Coordinates of C-alpha atoms and ligand atoms in Angstrom, one line a residue:
R293 CA 21.1 1.3 -4.7
A294 CA 20.2 -1.5 -2.3
K295 CA 19.3 1.1 0.2
D296 CA 17.1 2.9 -2.2
G297 CA 13.6 1.8 -1.1
G298 CA 11.8 3.6 -4.0
G299 CA 9.7 2.3 -6.7
N300 CA 12.2 2.4 -9.4
Q301 CA 13.2 -1.1 -9.9
P302 CA 17.0 -1.5 -10.9
A303 CA 17.1 -2.9 -14.5
F304 CA 19.1 -5.8 -13.0
F305 CA 15.9 -7.2 -11.5
E306 CA 13.8 -6.6 -14.3
A307 CA 16.2 -8.4 -16.6
S308 CA 17.0 -11.3 -14.5
M309 CA 13.9 -12.0 -12.4
G310 CA 10.5 -13.1 -13.3
D311 CA 10.9 -13.0 -17.0
S312 CA 10.6 -16.8 -17.5
A313 CA 8.7 -19.8 -16.1
A314 CA 11.8 -21.0 -14.7
E315 CA 12.7 -17.8 -13.0
S316 CA 9.2 -17.6 -11.6
F317 CA 9.6 -21.0 -10.3
R318 CA 12.8 -20.2 -8.6
I319 CA 11.6 -17.0 -7.1
E320 CA 8.5 -18.9 -5.8
R321 CA 10.7 -21.6 -4.1
E322 CA 13.0 -19.0 -2.6
L323 CA 10.3 -16.8 -1.4
R324 CA 8.5 -19.7 0.4
V325 CA 11.5 -19.9 2.6
A326 CA 12.1 -16.3 2.8
V327 CA 8.9 -15.7 5.0
Q328 CA 10.3 -18.3 7.6
N329 CA 13.8 -17.0 7.3
H330 CA 12.8 -13.6 8.2
E331 CA 14.0 -12.0 5.0
L332 CA 10.9 -9.8 4.5
R333 CA 11.2 -6.1 5.5
L334 CA 8.6 -3.5 6.0
Y335 CA 9.2 -0.1 4.8
L336 CA 7.0 2.8 5.4
Q337 CA 6.4 5.9 3.2
P338 CA 4.7 9.0 4.9
Q339 CA 1.6 10.8 3.6
F340 CA 1.0 14.5 4.4
N341 CA -1.9 16.8 4.1
A342 CA -1.6 20.3 2.5
L343 CA -0.6 21.7 5.9
G344 CA 2.3 19.5 6.0
E345 CA 1.1 17.3 8.8
R346 CA 1.7 13.7 8.6
V347 CA -1.6 11.9 8.4
G348 CA -0.5 8.4 7.8
A349 CA 1.9 6.1 5.9
E350 CA 1.9 3.3 3.4
A351 CA 3.4 0.0 4.3
L352 CA 5.6 -1.3 1.4
V353 CA 7.3 -4.7 1.4
R354 CA 10.7 -5.5 0.4
W355 CA 12.7 -8.8 0.2
Q356 CA 16.2 -8.7 1.8
H357 CA 17.6 -11.6 -0.3
P358 CA 20.8 -13.1 1.3
A359 CA 22.6 -13.1 -2.0
R360 CA 20.9 -10.4 -4.2
G361 CA 20.3 -7.7 -1.7
L362 CA 17.2 -5.7 -1.4
I363 CA 14.5 -6.7 -3.8
P364 CA 11.7 -4.4 -4.7
P365 CA 8.1 -5.7 -4.5
G366 CA 7.5 -5.5 -8.4
A367 CA 10.0 -8.2 -8.8
F368 CA 8.3 -10.8 -6.4
I369 CA 4.7 -9.8 -5.8
P370 CA 3.4 -10.8 -9.2
V371 CA 5.0 -14.3 -8.8
A372 CA 3.6 -14.5 -5.3
E373 CA 0.2 -13.5 -6.6
E374 CA 0.2 -16.6 -8.8
S375 CA -0.2 -18.9 -5.8
D376 CA -1.4 -18.9 -2.1
L377 CA 2.2 -17.6 -1.4
I378 CA 0.6 -14.1 -1.7
V379 CA -1.5 -15.1 1.3
E380 CA 1.5 -16.1 3.6
L381 CA 3.2 -12.8 2.5
G382 CA 0.0 -10.8 3.2
V383 CA -0.4 -12.4 6.5
W384 CA 3.1 -11.5 7.4
V385 CA 2.8 -7.8 6.2
M386 CA -0.4 -7.3 8.0
T387 CA 0.9 -8.8 11.3
E388 CA 3.8 -6.6 11.2
A389 CA 1.7 -3.5 10.2
C390 CA -0.6 -4.2 13.2
R391 CA 2.4 -4.6 15.5
L392 CA 3.6 -1.3 14.3
I393 CA 0.3 0.6 15.0
A394 CA -0.1 -1.1 18.4
A395 CA 3.5 -0.1 19.4
A396 CA 3.0 3.5 18.2
T397 CA -0.3 3.8 20.0
C398 CA 1.3 2.4 23.2
A399 CA 4.0 5.0 22.9
G400 CA 1.4 7.8 22.7
L401 CA 2.0 8.3 18.9
P402 CA -1.0 7.6 16.8
L403 CA -0.2 6.1 13.6
T404 CA -2.4 5.3 10.7
L405 CA -1.0 2.7 8.2
S406 CA -2.3 1.7 4.7
V407 CA -1.6 -1.8 3.7
N408 CA -1.8 -3.3 0.2
L409 CA -4.3 -6.2 0.2
S410 CA -4.0 -8.8 -2.6
P411 CA -7.4 -9.8 -4.0
R412 CA -6.5 -13.5 -3.5
H413 CA -5.9 -12.8 0.2
F414 CA -9.2 -10.8 0.7
R415 CA -11.0 -13.7 -1.2
Q416 CA -10.0 -16.2 1.5
K417 CA -13.1 -17.5 3.2
N418 CA -11.8 -16.7 6.7
F419 CA -10.2 -13.3 5.8
V420 CA -12.6 -11.2 8.0
A421 CA -12.5 -13.4 10.9
W422 CA -8.7 -13.6 10.7
L423 CA -8.4 -9.8 10.5
R424 CA -10.7 -9.2 13.4
D425 CA -8.7 -11.6 15.5
L426 CA -5.4 -10.1 14.5
L427 CA -6.5 -6.6 15.4
D428 CA -7.9 -7.8 18.5
K429 CA -4.9 -9.7 19.7
S430 CA -2.4 -7.1 18.7
G431 CA -4.4 -4.3 20.3
T432 CA -4.7 -2.4 17.0
P433 CA -7.5 0.2 16.8
P434 CA -9.2 -1.0 13.5
S435 CA -9.6 2.8 12.5
Q436 CA -5.9 3.0 12.2
L437 CA -5.7 0.4 9.5
T438 CA -6.5 1.3 5.9
L439 CA -6.7 -1.6 3.5
E440 CA -5.7 -0.6 -0.2
I441 CA -7.6 -2.7 -2.7
T442 CA -7.5 -2.4 -6.6
E443 CA -10.4 -2.1 -9.1
G444 CA -9.5 -5.6 -10.2
L445 CA -10.8 -7.1 -6.9
I446 CA -14.2 -5.8 -7.8
I447 CA -14.8 -7.8 -11.0
D448 CA -16.2 -11.0 -9.8
N449 CA -18.3 -12.3 -6.8
V450 CA -19.1 -8.6 -6.0
S451 CA -21.9 -9.5 -3.4
D452 CA -19.3 -11.6 -1.5
I453 CA -16.7 -8.7 -1.6
V454 CA -19.2 -6.1 -0.6
A455 CA -20.4 -8.0 2.4
K456 CA -16.9 -8.6 3.6
M457 CA -16.0 -4.8 3.2
N458 CA -19.1 -3.9 5.1
E459 CA -18.2 -6.1 7.9
L460 CA -14.8 -4.7 8.3
S461 CA -16.0 -1.1 7.8
K462 CA -18.5 -1.5 10.4
I463 CA -15.7 -2.2 12.9
G464 CA -13.7 0.7 11.7
V465 CA -11.4 -0.4 9.1
H466 CA -10.9 2.0 6.2
F467 CA -10.7 1.1 2.5
S468 CA -8.8 2.8 -0.2
I469 CA -8.8 2.3 -4.1
D470 CA -5.3 2.1 -5.2
D471 CA -4.1 3.1 -8.6
F472 CA -7.5 4.5 -9.1
G473 CA -8.3 5.1 -12.7
T474 CA -6.0 2.6 -14.1
G475 CA -8.6 -0.3 -14.0
Y476 CA -11.4 -1.3 -16.2
S477 CA -14.4 -1.3 -13.7
S478 CA -17.3 1.1 -13.7
L479 CA -17.6 4.0 -11.4
A480 CA -21.0 2.5 -10.2
Y481 CA -19.0 0.5 -7.7
L482 CA -18.0 3.6 -5.7
K483 CA -21.5 3.9 -4.6
R484 CA -22.1 0.3 -3.6
L485 CA -18.8 -0.1 -1.5
P486 CA -17.8 1.4 1.8
I487 CA -14.8 3.3 0.3
D488 CA -13.1 6.0 2.2
E489 CA -10.3 7.1 -0.1
L490 CA -9.0 7.2 -3.7
K491 CA -5.3 7.0 -4.6
I492 CA -4.4 8.7 -7.8
D493 CA -1.9 6.7 -9.7
K494 CA 1.6 8.2 -10.0
T495 CA 1.4 8.0 -13.8
F496 CA -1.4 10.7 -13.9
V497 CA 0.4 12.7 -11.1
Q498 CA 3.7 12.9 -12.9
D499 CA 2.6 14.5 -16.0
A500 CA -0.2 16.6 -14.8
P501 CA 1.3 20.0 -14.8
H502 CA 2.1 19.6 -18.5
D503 CA -0.3 17.2 -20.0
P504 CA -3.9 18.4 -20.3
S505 CA -5.5 15.0 -20.4
D506 CA -3.7 14.1 -17.2
A507 CA -4.7 17.3 -15.7
A508 CA -8.4 16.7 -16.6
L509 CA -8.3 13.1 -15.2
I510 CA -7.1 14.4 -12.0
E511 CA -9.7 17.2 -12.0
T512 CA -12.4 14.5 -12.6
I513 CA -11.1 12.2 -9.9
L514 CA -11.3 15.1 -7.4
A515 CA -14.8 16.1 -8.4
V516 CA -16.1 12.5 -8.0
A517 CA -14.2 12.4 -4.6
R518 CA -15.8 15.6 -3.5
H519 CA -19.3 14.3 -4.4
L520 CA -19.0 11.1 -2.7
Q521 CA -17.1 12.6 0.3
L522 CA -13.9 10.5 -0.2
K523 CA -10.3 11.4 0.8
V524 CA -7.7 11.7 -2.1
V525 CA -4.2 10.5 -1.9
A526 CA -1.9 11.3 -4.7
E527 CA 1.1 8.9 -5.1
G528 CA 4.4 9.7 -6.8
V529 CA 4.6 13.3 -6.0
E530 CA 8.1 14.1 -6.9
T531 CA 8.4 17.9 -7.7
E532 CA 7.1 21.1 -6.2
E533 CA 5.4 21.8 -9.5
Q534 CA 3.4 18.6 -9.2
A535 CA 2.4 19.3 -5.4
A536 CA 1.4 23.0 -6.5
F537 CA -0.7 21.6 -9.3
L538 CA -2.4 19.1 -7.0
N539 CA -2.9 21.9 -4.3
S540 CA -4.5 24.1 -6.7
R541 CA -7.1 21.7 -7.8
G542 CA -8.5 20.5 -4.4
E543 CA -7.9 18.8 -1.2
V544 CA -5.2 16.2 -1.7
I545 CA -3.0 14.1 0.6
H546 CA 0.5 13.9 -0.7
Q547 CA 2.7 10.8 -0.8
G548 CA 6.0 10.9 -2.8
Y549 CA 9.6 11.3 -2.9
L550 CA 9.4 15.1 -2.5
F551 CA 8.1 14.4 1.0
G552 CA 9.7 11.2 2.0
R553 CA 10.9 8.0 0.5
P554 CA 9.9 4.6 1.8
E555 CA 12.1 3.8 5.0
P556 CA 12.6 0.8 7.0
A557 CA 9.9 0.6 9.7
E558 CA 12.8 0.1 12.4
D559 CA 14.0 3.7 11.6
W560 CA 10.5 5.0 12.6
I561 CA 10.5 3.0 15.7
A562 CA 13.9 4.4 16.5
R563 CA 12.5 7.9 16.1
W564 CA 9.5 7.2 18.2
I565 CA 11.8 6.0 21.1
T566 CA 13.8 9.3 20.7
I567 CA 10.6 11.5 20.6
S568 CA 9.1 9.6 23.6
A569 CA 12.5 10.0 25.5
L570 CA 12.3 13.7 24.7
S571 CA 8.8 14.1 25.8
V572 CA 9.1 12.6 29.3
Ligands
C2E656 P1 1.5 0.8 -4.9 O1 0.7 0.3 -3.7 O2 0.8 1.7 -6.0 O3 2.7 1.7 -4.1 C1 3.2 2.9 -4.5 C2 4.5 2.6 -5.2 O4 5.1 3.9 -5.7 C3 5.6 2.2 -4.3 O5 6.5 1.2 -5.0 C4 6.4 3.3 -3.9 O6 7.7 3.2 -3.4 C5 6.3 4.2 -5.1 N1 6.5 5.7 -5.0 C6 6.2 6.3 -4.0 N2 6.5 7.6 -4.2 C7 7.1 7.7 -5.4 C8 7.6 8.7 -6.1 O7 7.5 9.9 -5.8 N3 8.1 8.4 -7.4 C9 8.1 7.2 -7.9 N4 8.6 6.8 -9.2 N5 7.6 6.1 -7.2 C10 7.1 6.4 -6.0 P2 7.1 -0.2 -4.4 O8 7.3 0.0 -3.0 O9 8.1 -0.5 -5.4 O10 5.7 -1.1 -4.5 C11 5.2 -1.4 -5.9 C12 4.0 -2.0 -5.7 O11 4.0 -3.4 -5.1 C13 2.9 -1.3 -4.9 O12 2.4 -0.4 -5.6 C14 2.0 -2.4 -4.6 O13 1.1 -2.7 -5.7 C15 3.0 -3.6 -4.5 N6 3.0 -3.9 -3.1 C16 4.1 -3.4 -2.2 N7 4.0 -3.8 -0.9 C17 3.0 -4.7 -0.8 C18 2.5 -5.6 0.0 O14 2.8 -5.6 1.3 N8 1.5 -6.4 -0.4 C19 0.9 -6.5 -1.7 N9 0.0 -7.2 -2.0 N10 1.5 -5.7 -2.6 C20 2.6 -4.7 -2.3
MG657 MG1 -0.5 0.9 -2.5
MG658 MG1 -0.8 3.0 -5.9
MG659 MG1 1.1 2.3 -8.5

């Protein structure tokens, strides 16, 4: 179970972590040193187009706890979001993601990574300057980085957010709206923001073949995306039936257990080394 990088959180964690103020406090205290103690791990989950070509991967963080094993992000991200701890964590994740993109690029294997960006991190005053510096120093082509944001980011201080997004978009960074359709914001922001991609939430994907309202929702998202020329990624594709449903409705990039589970980034690197060795 500890090796399973998937999104299903063991009930053990749900029952024992994050459900009381004292628990949150303990997680926060342990998480603070976890970053310094190198207990965070980056997992990558591949994304495929309809032809079966890998077009990218999402970076998903896990916590290798010395006593409790591998902890899924659902058990500690919400706690981290309560304080600037999420910024520290985001700095680690993005630094690691850029290191991977740069290493892959060096090995002649172009890799595009999607990274989840916390609103609190994005709202930091120096975020844009910091990210430009990171891209620069790590040798990461900005166009190989996609930032996944959620609709919740766009609720307040919209003009500041738009300015920051435009600045990053101008240098080539891509933006994706994660869990699209689960938030409360209006569709109008899609026109105002430099968005490249919408990610359909897995709750819609999972029932779509049998639930007419989920099916209608997905068709609507695809229609909006076509009009605004946005890419669409479906998350949580677990069955051939779901994949076939999506392919029958439009052009969709697939991400889900059917095609690949999140895997430790080191395993990807090991494969690249093998591939580069074979291609010499
Ligand atoms: P998300 O960004 O919506 O990521 C997709 C989640 O769906 C991941 O869960 C992934 O493992 C899971 N998933 C992928 N395919 C399938 C499938 O076929 N079936 C099912 N049932 N699940 C699937 P994970 O890794 O547990 O991450 C949960 C959430 O934690 C993420 O949702 C994201 O909101 C957050 N998160 C993860 N890593 C980071 C990070 O580095 N920074 C921030 N700020 N948040 C993160
Ligand atoms: Mg995501
Ligand atoms: Mg998502
Ligand atoms: Mg989700």
